[in-house]
Amino acid sequence: MNKIIEKTDLSENVVKMVIDAPAIAGKRKAGQFIVLKIDEKGERIPLTIVDSDAERGAITIIFQIVGKTTAKLATLNSGDGINDLQGPLGQPTEIENFGTVVCVGGGVGVGVVYPIAVALREAGNRVISIIGSRTKELLILEQETKDVSDRLIVTTDDGSYGFHGFVSQALENLIQEGEKIDRVFAIGPVPMMRVVCNVTKPHGIKTIVSLNSIMVDATGMCGACRVSVGGETKFTCVDGPEFDGHDVDFDLLASRLRMYVDQEKEAFEKFRCECHGT
Amino acid sequence: MELEPKKKREKVPRQPMPEQSPLERIKNFNEVPLGYSEETAMLEASRCIQCKKPTCISGCPVDVNIPAFIKLIAEGKFMEAARKLKETNSLPAVCGRVCPQEDQCEKQCILAKKGESVAIGRLERFAADYERNSGQISIPEVPSPNGKKVAVVGAGPSGLTIAGDLVKMGYEVTIYEALHKAGGVLVYGIPEFRLPKSIVEAEVHYLEKLGVKIETNAVIGRLRTVDELFDEGFQAVYIAVGAGAPVFMNIPGENLSGIYSANEYLTRSNLMKAYLFPEYDTPIVRGKNVAVIGGGNVAMDSVRTALRLGAENAYIIYRRTDVEMPARIEEVHHAKEEGVQFKLLTNPVAYLGDENGWVTGMKCLRMELGEPDASGRRRPVPIEGSEFVIDVDTVVVAVGTMANPIVPATTTGLETNKQGYIVTKDEKGETTRQGVYAGGDIVTGSATVILAMGAGKKAASAIHEFLSGNEQTT
């Protein structure tokens, strides 16, 4: 049982939680994730560790409410417990001084790319961050990202704040401006990561993406999270979650993410009914 | 006078165990065999001729004193029988269900040479169930702690066995389990209808009562390394992480939606209880036309799960014939009774999918048997031009497993072989690193529950020897 220490609503459907997990906090490196299971009947879901504080013995997660499990998680408050927390899992981000790096985050992906930006900055990189959301109210971690970036570009799809357009367009503009970019980290919804890779590929800019495949055990045991990278099957949980985006088969990733769409809907609706019923 | 009881014994045939009818059981996940009644158990136990030099024991990897526990059952001393079993076997209710007795103790039974062996497995199950159902599980006296700490990595059959043995010798034992529940393959792999999870829970609970500490959600190699376990004060480490990585066939289309490894399919259903979705949160595909590839026990477990999840057509696709099938005869028999369709001498070569990336068909070749291969079984050879398509919406690949590298790769000084399995010096599990022992599937490759338990038992005495030796030199 791991206790929730703090809970903050970052936007209408994005929640930040600080959870007591001393052993994980002491070990975790940027890019790694945990698997959590809320209660006896819960499913196991992977979530990136956004931050860790070894002294306090706590880790931070940020999640968007997209289905039953995340909705149920969002009903918990500080003081409540999470039955099972397993981690840190996956390969840490490859961090070194690349020169100038661009960290691109879309939606809740901003939370995932943020710790990478922190680590890259600490390694001496010049960090440019491009973060975006559908609309202003959904933008998260703007100040935090600004604090660790040499330059911050904010985008909204509807133009309600910052650059009117997608993060990929802002990146394209940056390249057109003549910015010399040594590496891009792009994390967000699958279509966003795919488009960012399409932008960087012609320029030969290596682009790392973090994949959010469906997982069960997350230790390489089941293969639920398999993806095709450079024509080879890889397991996101142990080989990833980060891969060279130019080699990722995004079509396969997207179709495998839709595998349980009907059941997810059914469970979510049932949960909402039960919630409103009581 | 002496001949009379012998004659009487021979008249009693091997007692069958009642079970759920096939039509009934494919609609539920309840256990298929229902167990012996007290009367049947005593009758079956009376068949044992109490050999002076029992051959059955030599067939048991954990050296259960078989004639002794059977004699106690024959005398109606069921609790004593259970205790006798537990002297050497910490998981009798499990072994009574999943051991391949026909290849072990029962194969060595003297009666088997003339007819049918004593139903040792069924009797073991009876005694263990009797004790558990009585609610009076006896906890043996554990010696006072000797102050030495042993870490066990993996709470499967091997890890649970060694933990039980070592704690009974006075060691402080902590098991680190990667998943959220202890039991290993007993909880994620073997289905409820073959091994009720409440039984595994009871066995694990029993070990905890003995004083074994179990830390779940602890992925050794990530959260802590084996090296760090030594730093934390453990004096020996036993690695029993199983052969947990799935093998795929690397044929076109294998990553289509609807195609599972057996590990995933069974883990969803068994560990996560996806068969109870949406009461439980984990979903599973309830396919109508399900093909399971492979001929082992895991394939049988998968295909019978598919039937219970509502499959209209559940196929076993196997490239050899039923003679070469590695599954237990009992499992194949149960699967056939339940309506599983066996497509033998058939091998998939590619999958077909729809516009959504979902599997719709499986391109197969018909095979014929050629010369024997390295395993001694006749090699399946494709018949040219025999390609055909089976319509499927769900596929489970159950062609084996391989070593999971997480622990070996993060442990210094631990030698592994080409396949990634840990190299041990002998059957006692000593590895190339002092103080580190290994056993079960991570050493042998996928085998049986009881062999993994046997390895745990042998390693327990090896570790005891190692740590007692330390005492003398310090």
Short mmCIF file of C-alpha atoms in Angstrom, two decimals, chain B:
data_model
loop_
_atom_site.label_atom_id
_atom_site.label_comp_id
_atom_site.label_asym_id
_atom_site.label_seq_id
_atom_site.Cartn_x
_atom_site.Cartn_y
_atom_site.Cartn_z
CA MET B 1 -4.46 -66.31 5.55
CA GLU B 2 -1.75 -64.18 4.11
CA LEU B 3 -3.07 -64.38 0.59
CA GLU B 4 -6.54 -63.23 1.43
CA PRO B 5 -6.02 -59.52 1.96
CA LYS B 6 -3.83 -59.37 -1.13
CA LYS B 7 -6.60 -60.82 -3.27
CA LYS B 8 -9.05 -58.41 -1.76
CA ARG B 9 -6.79 -55.53 -2.65
CA GLU B 10 -6.51 -56.53 -6.24
CA LYS B 11 -10.24 -56.54 -6.61
CA VAL B 12 -10.49 -52.85 -5.83
CA PRO B 13 -10.02 -50.93 -9.04
CA ARG B 14 -8.34 -47.52 -9.20
CA GLN B 15 -10.96 -45.11 -7.99
CA PRO B 16 -12.08 -42.46 -10.44
CA MET B 17 -12.50 -38.90 -9.24
CA PRO B 18 -15.86 -37.28 -9.89
CA GLU B 19 -15.73 -34.19 -12.08
CA GLN B 20 -17.96 -31.52 -13.59
CA SER B 21 -19.53 -32.64 -16.85
CA PRO B 22 -17.96 -31.10 -19.96
CA LEU B 23 -21.14 -29.30 -20.99
CA GLU B 24 -21.52 -27.75 -17.58
CA ARG B 25 -17.90 -26.84 -16.94
CA ILE B 26 -17.23 -24.93 -20.15
CA LYS B 27 -19.71 -22.37 -18.86
CA ASN B 28 -17.74 -21.69 -15.69
CA PHE B 29 -14.19 -21.39 -14.35
CA ASN B 30 -14.73 -23.71 -11.39
CA GLU B 31 -12.41 -26.60 -10.83
CA VAL B 32 -13.08 -29.58 -13.10
CA PRO B 33 -12.25 -32.59 -10.86
CA LEU B 34 -14.19 -32.52 -7.63
CA GLY B 35 -11.94 -34.59 -5.38
CA TYR B 36 -12.40 -37.84 -3.50
CA SER B 37 -14.88 -38.36 -0.69
CA GLU B 38 -13.49 -39.77 2.57
CA GLU B 39 -14.80 -43.23 1.70
CA THR B 40 -13.32 -43.21 -1.79
CA ALA B 41 -10.01 -41.94 -0.48
CA MET B 42 -9.81 -44.71 2.10
CA LEU B 43 -10.77 -47.29 -0.50
CA GLU B 44 -8.15 -46.02 -2.94
CA ALA B 45 -5.56 -45.85 -0.16
CA SER B 46 -6.27 -49.47 0.69
CA ARG B 47 -4.95 -50.42 -2.75
CA CYS B 48 -1.42 -49.48 -1.71
CA ILE B 49 0.46 -52.67 -0.83
CA GLN B 50 2.96 -50.80 1.37
CA CYS B 51 6.06 -52.06 -0.40
CA LYS B 52 9.02 -52.64 1.90
CA LYS B 53 11.24 -50.95 -0.67
CA PRO B 54 8.86 -48.43 -2.18
CA THR B 55 9.75 -47.47 -5.75
CA CYS B 56 7.22 -44.63 -5.91
CA ILE B 57 9.35 -42.32 -3.74
CA SER B 58 12.18 -42.44 -6.24
CA GLY B 59 9.77 -40.94 -8.77
CA CYS B 60 9.08 -37.92 -6.57
CA PRO B 61 11.34 -34.89 -6.99
CA VAL B 62 10.67 -33.82 -3.39
CA ASP B 63 10.89 -37.31 -1.82
CA VAL B 64 7.43 -37.46 -0.30
CA ASN B 65 7.07 -40.53 1.93
CA ILE B 66 4.23 -41.83 -0.21
CA PRO B 67 3.43 -45.18 1.45
CA ALA B 68 3.39 -43.52 4.86
CA PHE B 69 0.85 -40.82 4.00
CA ILE B 70 -1.29 -43.29 2.08
CA LYS B 71 -1.30 -45.68 5.02
CA LEU B 72 -2.58 -42.87 7.25
CA ILE B 73 -5.40 -42.16 4.80
CA ALA B 74 -6.30 -45.87 4.72
CA GLU B 75 -6.54 -45.71 8.49
CA GLY B 76 -8.75 -42.65 8.34
CA LYS B 77 -6.06 -40.44 9.88
CA PHE B 78 -6.45 -37.66 7.33
CA MET B 79 -4.89 -34.82 9.32
CA GLU B 80 -1.88 -36.95 10.09
CA ALA B 81 -1.62 -37.81 6.41
CA ALA B 82 -1.53 -34.13 5.52
CA ARG B 83 1.17 -33.50 8.08
CA LYS B 84 3.20 -36.36 6.74
CA LEU B 85 3.00 -34.84 3.27
CA LYS B 86 4.05 -31.46 4.53
CA GLU B 87 7.19 -32.85 6.08
CA THR B 88 8.74 -32.82 2.63
CA ASN B 89 6.26 -31.02 0.39
CA SER B 90 5.23 -27.50 1.27
CA LEU B 91 2.58 -27.34 -1.48
CA PRO B 92 0.71 -30.67 -1.45
CA ALA B 93 -2.68 -29.27 -2.52
CA VAL B 94 -0.96 -27.79 -5.55
CA CYS B 95 1.09 -30.87 -6.40
CA GLY B 96 -1.90 -33.17 -6.00
CA ARG B 97 -3.46 -31.19 -8.82
CA VAL B 98 -0.75 -30.21 -11.25
CA CYS B 99 2.04 -32.77 -10.93
CA PRO B 100 2.42 -35.15 -13.87
CA GLN B 101 2.13 -38.14 -11.52
CA GLU B 102 1.77 -40.51 -14.46
CA ASP B 103 5.41 -39.75 -15.32
CA GLN B 104 6.67 -39.71 -11.74
CA CYS B 105 5.50 -41.50 -8.61
CA GLU B 106 2.61 -43.34 -10.24
CA LYS B 107 4.84 -44.53 -13.06
CA GLN B 108 7.12 -46.15 -10.47
CA CYS B 109 4.24 -47.70 -8.49
CA ILE B 110 4.57 -51.46 -8.42
CA LEU B 111 0.87 -51.87 -9.22
CA ALA B 112 1.38 -49.98 -12.48
CA LYS B 113 3.39 -52.92 -13.74
CA LYS B 114 0.42 -55.26 -13.38
CA GLY B 115 -2.41 -52.87 -13.98
CA GLU B 116 -3.28 -49.49 -12.62
CA SER B 117 -1.10 -47.62 -10.15
CA VAL B 118 -2.38 -46.26 -6.88
CA ALA B 119 -3.88 -42.79 -7.50
CA ILE B 120 -1.16 -41.08 -5.49
CA GLY B 121 -1.89 -37.61 -6.84
CA ARG B 122 -5.58 -37.81 -6.04
CA LEU B 123 -4.82 -39.02 -2.52
CA GLU B 124 -2.31 -36.24 -1.99
CA ARG B 125 -4.92 -33.74 -3.08
CA PHE B 126 -7.49 -35.32 -0.78
CA ALA B 127 -5.31 -35.14 2.32
CA ALA B 128 -4.18 -31.56 1.67
CA ASP B 129 -7.74 -30.41 0.95
CA TYR B 130 -9.01 -32.20 4.05
CA GLU B 131 -6.59 -30.33 6.23
CA ARG B 132 -7.24 -26.96 4.59
CA ASN B 133 -11.01 -27.38 4.73
CA SER B 134 -10.81 -28.37 8.39
CA GLY B 135 -9.50 -24.90 9.15
CA GLN B 136 -6.99 -26.50 11.52
CA ILE B 137 -3.80 -26.17 9.59
CA SER B 138 -1.01 -27.15 11.89
CA ILE B 139 1.97 -24.84 11.99
CA PRO B 140 5.09 -26.82 12.78
CA GLU B 141 7.49 -25.58 15.40
CA VAL B 142 10.03 -23.32 13.80
CA PRO B 143 13.43 -23.24 15.48
CA SER B 144 14.55 -19.96 16.97
CA PRO B 145 16.10 -17.68 14.36
CA ASN B 146 19.75 -18.41 13.62
CA GLY B 147 20.33 -14.79 12.65
CA LYS B 148 21.12 -15.51 9.01
CA LYS B 149 19.23 -13.89 6.19
CA VAL B 150 18.43 -15.42 2.82
CA ALA B 151 16.73 -13.59 -0.04
CA VAL B 152 14.64 -15.46 -2.56
CA VAL B 153 13.90 -13.84 -5.90
CA GLY B 154 10.56 -14.98 -7.27
CA ALA B 155 7.54 -16.33 -5.38
CA GLY B 156 6.78 -19.21 -7.72
CA PRO B 157 6.84 -22.90 -6.79
CA SER B 158 10.62 -23.03 -6.45
CA GLY B 159 10.90 -19.86 -4.37
CA LEU B 160 8.01 -20.82 -2.10
CA THR B 161 9.51 -24.25 -1.51
CA ILE B 162 12.97 -23.07 -0.58
CA ALA B 163 11.51 -20.35 1.63
CA GLY B 164 9.48 -22.92 3.54
CA ASP B 165 12.44 -25.24 3.95
CA LEU B 166 14.88 -22.53 5.05
CA VAL B 167 12.51 -20.88 7.49
CA LYS B 168 12.00 -24.28 9.12
CA MET B 169 15.79 -24.45 9.59
CA GLY B 170 15.83 -21.13 11.40
CA TYR B 171 16.75 -18.75 8.59
CA GLU B 172 15.18 -15.35 8.12
CA VAL B 173 13.75 -15.53 4.60
CA THR B 174 12.41 -12.73 2.43
CA ILE B 175 10.89 -13.46 -0.96
CA TYR B 176 10.92 -10.67 -3.54
CA GLU B 177 8.12 -11.01 -6.06
CA ALA B 178 7.86 -8.82 -9.15
CA LEU B 179 4.08 -9.07 -9.50
CA HIS B 180 1.49 -7.84 -7.01
CA LYS B 181 0.69 -11.36 -5.88
CA ALA B 182 2.80 -14.32 -4.76
CA GLY B 183 2.54 -17.67 -6.51
CA GLY B 184 4.27 -17.18 -9.84
CA VAL B 185 2.95 -19.52 -12.49
CA LEU B 186 0.48 -20.91 -9.97
CA VAL B 187 -1.38 -17.58 -9.97
CA TYR B 188 -0.69 -16.10 -13.41
CA GLY B 189 -0.37 -19.25 -15.49
CA ILE B 190 -2.49 -22.15 -14.34
CA PRO B 191 -6.22 -21.44 -14.68
CA GLU B 192 -8.71 -21.47 -11.85
CA PHE B 193 -10.45 -24.53 -13.32
CA ARG B 194 -7.26 -26.53 -12.81
CA LEU B 195 -5.90 -24.90 -9.67
CA PRO B 196 -8.23 -22.69 -7.62
CA LYS B 197 -6.41 -19.54 -6.59
CA SER B 198 -7.78 -19.79 -3.05
CA ILE B 199 -5.60 -22.89 -2.64
CA VAL B 200 -2.48 -21.03 -3.69
CA GLU B 201 -3.39 -18.20 -1.35
CA ALA B 202 -3.79 -20.66 1.51
CA GLU B 203 -0.38 -22.20 0.79
CA VAL B 204 1.26 -18.78 0.63
CA HIS B 205 -0.50 -17.75 3.81
CA TYR B 206 0.82 -20.89 5.49
CA LEU B 207 4.39 -19.91 4.59
CA GLU B 208 3.81 -16.43 5.97
CA LYS B 209 2.60 -18.00 9.20
CA LEU B 210 5.85 -19.95 9.31
CA GLY B 211 7.60 -16.60 9.24
CA VAL B 212 8.48 -16.15 5.57
CA LYS B 213 8.37 -12.48 4.55
CA ILE B 214 7.02 -11.76 1.09
CA GLU B 215 7.59 -8.42 -0.58
CA THR B 216 5.44 -8.03 -3.68
CA ASN B 217 5.90 -5.43 -6.46
CA ALA B 218 9.63 -5.83 -6.00
CA VAL B 219 11.32 -6.23 -9.37
CA ILE B 220 14.83 -7.39 -8.60
CA GLY B 221 17.14 -5.91 -11.20
CA ARG B 222 15.20 -2.65 -11.13
CA LEU B 223 14.14 -1.76 -7.60
CA ARG B 224 17.14 -3.53 -6.10
CA THR B 225 19.88 -5.64 -7.62
CA VAL B 226 21.16 -8.95 -6.27
CA ASP B 227 24.37 -7.12 -5.36
CA GLU B 228 22.37 -4.69 -3.28
CA LEU B 229 20.62 -7.54 -1.50
CA PHE B 230 24.02 -8.68 -0.25
CA ASP B 231 24.80 -5.09 0.78
CA GLU B 232 21.57 -5.09 2.76
CA GLY B 233 22.75 -8.02 4.82
CA PHE B 234 21.50 -11.10 3.02
CA GLN B 235 24.08 -13.86 3.15
CA ALA B 236 22.70 -15.95 0.32
CA VAL B 237 20.35 -15.31 -2.58
CA TYR B 238 18.25 -17.88 -4.41
CA ILE B 239 17.15 -16.88 -7.90
CA ALA B 240 13.96 -18.53 -9.06
CA VAL B 241 12.48 -16.07 -11.50
CA GLY B 242 11.19 -18.65 -13.96
CA ALA B 243 11.38 -18.64 -17.72
CA GLY B 244 9.06 -15.73 -17.97
CA ALA B 245 9.65 -14.29 -21.42
CA PRO B 246 7.27 -15.32 -24.20
CA VAL B 247 8.46 -16.92 -27.42
CA PHE B 248 6.85 -15.70 -30.62
CA MET B 249 7.26 -17.39 -33.98
CA ASN B 250 8.39 -14.28 -35.88
CA ILE B 251 6.01 -14.86 -38.76
CA PRO B 252 4.33 -12.06 -40.75
CA GLY B 253 1.38 -10.40 -39.02
CA GLU B 254 2.16 -11.71 -35.55
CA ASN B 255 1.71 -8.27 -33.97
CA LEU B 256 -1.85 -7.85 -35.24
CA SER B 257 -4.47 -7.06 -32.62
CA GLY B 258 -6.10 -10.20 -31.27
CA ILE B 259 -2.84 -12.14 -31.17
CA TYR B 260 -1.60 -12.93 -27.69
CA SER B 261 1.29 -14.74 -26.13
CA ALA B 262 -0.02 -17.48 -23.85
CA ASN B 263 1.63 -15.60 -20.99
CA GLU B 264 -0.46 -12.53 -21.66
CA TYR B 265 -3.69 -14.39 -22.32
CA LEU B 266 -3.39 -16.48 -19.17
CA THR B 267 -2.11 -13.61 -17.02
CA ARG B 268 -5.07 -11.48 -18.00
CA SER B 269 -7.50 -14.27 -17.27
CA ASN B 270 -5.91 -15.82 -14.18
CA LEU B 271 -3.95 -13.18 -12.31
CA MET B 272 -6.06 -10.20 -13.35
CA LYS B 273 -9.35 -12.13 -13.42
CA ALA B 274 -10.32 -10.72 -16.80
CA TYR B 275 -12.85 -13.54 -17.14
CA LEU B 276 -14.84 -11.59 -14.56
CA PHE B 277 -14.67 -8.31 -16.54
CA PRO B 278 -16.29 -5.81 -16.01
CA GLU B 279 -16.49 -6.68 -12.33
CA TYR B 280 -12.70 -6.77 -12.51
CA ASP B 281 -11.11 -3.98 -14.52
CA THR B 282 -8.77 -5.90 -16.82
CA PRO B 283 -10.28 -6.70 -20.23
CA ILE B 284 -9.61 -9.72 -22.42
CA VAL B 285 -10.71 -10.46 -25.97
CA ARG B 286 -13.60 -12.91 -25.97
CA GLY B 287 -12.96 -14.40 -29.38
CA LYS B 288 -15.45 -16.47 -31.34
CA ASN B 289 -12.85 -18.34 -33.39
CA VAL B 290 -9.78 -18.87 -31.30
CA ALA B 291 -6.65 -20.69 -32.38
CA VAL B 292 -4.05 -21.74 -29.84
CA ILE B 293 -0.69 -22.70 -31.28
CA GLY B 294 1.22 -25.38 -29.44
CA GLY B 295 0.73 -28.80 -27.89
CA GLY B 296 1.84 -28.37 -24.30
CA ASN B 297 -0.04 -27.90 -21.04
CA VAL B 298 0.02 -24.14 -21.49
CA ALA B 299 -1.67 -24.53 -24.87
CA MET B 300 -4.35 -26.73 -23.27
CA ASP B 301 -4.87 -24.19 -20.48
CA SER B 302 -5.22 -21.43 -23.07
CA VAL B 303 -7.64 -23.22 -25.35
CA ARG B 304 -9.85 -24.32 -22.46
CA THR B 305 -9.84 -20.74 -21.21
CA ALA B 306 -10.93 -19.59 -24.67
CA LEU B 307 -13.88 -21.99 -24.55
CA ARG B 308 -14.93 -20.67 -21.18
CA LEU B 309 -14.68 -17.12 -22.50
CA GLY B 310 -17.30 -18.05 -25.09
CA ALA B 311 -15.41 -19.27 -28.14
CA GLU B 312 -17.58 -21.05 -30.69
CA ASN B 313 -14.56 -22.66 -32.28
CA ALA B 314 -11.48 -23.30 -30.20
CA TYR B 315 -8.60 -24.90 -32.05
CA ILE B 316 -5.31 -26.43 -31.06
CA ILE B 317 -2.86 -25.94 -33.90
CA TYR B 318 0.04 -28.32 -33.54
CA ARG B 319 2.70 -29.17 -36.08
CA ARG B 320 3.20 -32.78 -35.00
CA THR B 321 0.69 -35.49 -34.03
CA ASP B 322 -0.93 -36.21 -30.69
CA VAL B 323 1.73 -38.84 -30.01
CA GLU B 324 4.43 -36.14 -29.78
CA MET B 325 2.24 -33.70 -27.87
CA PRO B 326 3.99 -32.67 -24.65
CA ALA B 327 0.75 -31.97 -22.75
CA ARG B 328 -0.43 -34.37 -20.08
CA ILE B 329 -2.85 -36.98 -21.42
CA GLU B 330 -5.38 -35.86 -18.83
CA GLU B 331 -5.28 -32.29 -20.12
CA VAL B 332 -5.67 -33.34 -23.74
CA HIS B 333 -8.52 -35.62 -22.71
CA HIS B 334 -10.27 -32.79 -20.86
CA ALA B 335 -9.80 -30.45 -23.80
CA LYS B 336 -11.27 -32.99 -26.23
CA GLU B 337 -14.23 -33.65 -23.95
CA GLU B 338 -14.91 -29.94 -23.86
CA GLY B 339 -15.06 -29.68 -27.62
CA VAL B 340 -11.64 -28.34 -28.52
CA GLN B 341 -10.85 -29.03 -32.18
CA PHE B 342 -7.38 -30.43 -32.74
CA LYS B 343 -5.74 -29.45 -35.99
CA LEU B 344 -2.65 -31.60 -35.95
CA LEU B 345 0.23 -31.66 -38.44
CA THR B 346 -0.60 -28.02 -39.07
CA ASN B 347 1.73 -25.05 -38.78
CA PRO B 348 0.93 -21.34 -39.16
CA VAL B 349 3.16 -19.39 -41.53
CA ALA B 350 1.48 -15.96 -41.59
CA TYR B 351 -1.49 -14.00 -40.26
CA LEU B 352 -4.03 -12.02 -42.22
CA GLY B 353 -5.59 -8.86 -40.85
CA ASP B 354 -8.39 -6.38 -41.60
CA GLU B 355 -8.17 -2.63 -42.14
CA ASN B 356 -8.19 -2.05 -38.36
CA GLY B 357 -5.16 -4.23 -37.84
CA TRP B 358 -7.17 -7.06 -36.30
CA VAL B 359 -6.35 -10.67 -37.11
CA THR B 360 -8.87 -12.39 -39.40
CA GLY B 361 -7.08 -15.47 -40.60
CA MET B 362 -4.15 -17.73 -40.20
CA LYS B 363 -2.30 -19.08 -43.19
CA CYS B 364 -1.19 -22.64 -42.41
CA LEU B 365 0.78 -25.43 -43.99
CA ARG B 366 0.03 -29.10 -43.57
CA MET B 367 2.93 -31.10 -42.24
CA GLU B 368 4.10 -34.68 -42.31
CA LEU B 369 6.53 -36.41 -39.99
CA GLY B 370 10.05 -37.02 -41.21
CA GLU B 371 13.18 -38.29 -39.50
CA PRO B 372 13.62 -37.92 -35.71
CA ASP B 373 15.19 -34.62 -34.61
CA ALA B 374 17.42 -33.77 -31.65
CA SER B 375 14.51 -34.23 -29.23
CA GLY B 376 14.03 -37.75 -30.54
CA ARG B 377 10.62 -36.85 -31.90
CA ARG B 378 9.98 -37.10 -35.62
CA ARG B 379 10.60 -33.80 -37.30
CA PRO B 380 7.56 -32.15 -38.88
CA VAL B 381 8.15 -31.33 -42.55
CA PRO B 382 5.87 -29.01 -44.55
CA ILE B 383 3.93 -30.52 -47.42
CA GLU B 384 4.52 -28.42 -50.49
CA GLY B 385 1.49 -26.59 -51.87
CA SER B 386 -0.65 -27.48 -48.86
CA GLU B 387 -1.31 -23.89 -47.78
CA PHE B 388 -4.78 -23.12 -46.43
CA VAL B 389 -6.41 -20.46 -44.28
CA ILE B 390 -8.23 -20.88 -40.97
CA ASP B 391 -10.59 -18.04 -40.06
CA VAL B 392 -9.75 -16.69 -36.61
CA ASP B 393 -10.35 -13.53 -34.61
CA THR B 394 -8.09 -14.44 -31.69
CA VAL B 395 -4.81 -16.31 -31.57
CA VAL B 396 -2.78 -17.46 -28.59
CA VAL B 397 0.84 -18.33 -29.25
CA ALA B 398 1.83 -21.09 -26.79
CA VAL B 399 5.03 -22.40 -28.29
CA GLY B 400 7.21 -21.98 -25.23
CA THR B 401 8.98 -19.42 -23.12
CA MET B 402 12.53 -18.26 -22.62
CA ALA B 403 14.69 -16.71 -19.94
CA ASN B 404 13.84 -13.22 -18.79
CA PRO B 405 17.15 -11.34 -18.67
CA ILE B 406 16.31 -8.74 -15.99
CA VAL B 407 17.95 -10.51 -13.04
CA PRO B 408 20.90 -12.23 -14.79
CA ALA B 409 21.77 -9.04 -16.68
CA THR B 410 21.94 -6.95 -13.52
CA THR B 411 23.86 -9.42 -11.34
CA THR B 412 27.63 -9.35 -11.47
CA GLY B 413 29.55 -12.60 -11.74
CA LEU B 414 26.58 -14.70 -12.73
CA GLU B 415 27.20 -16.89 -15.74
CA THR B 416 24.38 -17.65 -18.14
CA ASN B 417 24.33 -19.97 -21.14
CA LYS B 418 23.59 -19.09 -24.77
CA GLN B 419 19.85 -19.10 -24.15
CA GLY B 420 20.19 -16.86 -21.12
CA TYR B 421 19.56 -19.52 -18.50
CA ILE B 422 21.65 -19.39 -15.34
CA VAL B 423 24.51 -21.88 -15.26
CA THR B 424 24.68 -23.98 -12.09
CA LYS B 425 27.54 -26.21 -11.03
CA ASP B 426 25.33 -29.11 -10.07
CA GLU B 427 21.74 -29.91 -9.28
CA LYS B 428 22.05 -28.16 -5.94
CA GLY B 429 21.84 -24.84 -7.72
CA GLU B 430 25.24 -23.33 -6.93
CA THR B 431 25.99 -20.64 -9.51
CA THR B 432 29.26 -19.09 -10.61
CA ARG B 433 28.87 -16.44 -7.95
CA GLN B 434 29.47 -17.37 -4.35
CA GLY B 435 26.36 -17.22 -2.23
CA VAL B 436 24.05 -17.07 -5.22
CA TYR B 437 21.97 -20.14 -5.99
CA ALA B 438 19.41 -20.64 -8.73
CA GLY B 439 16.77 -23.17 -9.60
CA GLY B 440 13.55 -23.83 -11.45
CA ASP B 441 12.83 -22.71 -14.98
CA ILE B 442 15.56 -20.01 -14.99
CA VAL B 443 18.05 -22.87 -14.86
CA THR B 444 16.32 -25.69 -16.74
CA GLY B 445 14.09 -23.81 -19.16
CA SER B 446 10.34 -24.34 -18.88
CA ALA B 447 9.59 -27.50 -16.95
CA THR B 448 7.11 -28.55 -14.30
CA VAL B 449 6.00 -27.12 -10.98
CA ILE B 450 7.33 -30.12 -9.10
CA LEU B 451 10.77 -30.02 -10.72
CA ALA B 452 11.05 -26.37 -9.75
CA MET B 453 10.04 -27.35 -6.22
CA GLY B 454 12.61 -30.14 -6.21
CA ALA B 455 15.29 -27.62 -7.22
CA GLY B 456 14.22 -25.36 -4.36
CA LYS B 457 14.51 -28.24 -1.95
CA LYS B 458 18.01 -29.17 -3.06
CA ALA B 459 19.15 -25.56 -3.00
CA ALA B 460 17.78 -25.19 0.53
CA SER B 461 20.13 -27.85 1.78
CA ALA B 462 23.00 -26.44 -0.28
CA ILE B 463 22.47 -22.96 1.16
CA HIS B 464 22.21 -24.43 4.63
CA GLU B 465 25.52 -26.20 4.08
CA PHE B 466 27.10 -23.03 2.71
CA LEU B 467 25.94 -20.83 5.57
CA SER B 468 26.72 -23.41 8.26
CA GLY B 469 30.19 -23.73 6.79
CA ASN B 470 30.58 -19.99 7.14
CA GLU B 471 29.77 -20.29 10.78
CA GLN B 472 32.59 -22.72 11.37
CA THR B 473 35.18 -20.55 9.68
CA THR B 474 34.18 -17.32 11.43
#
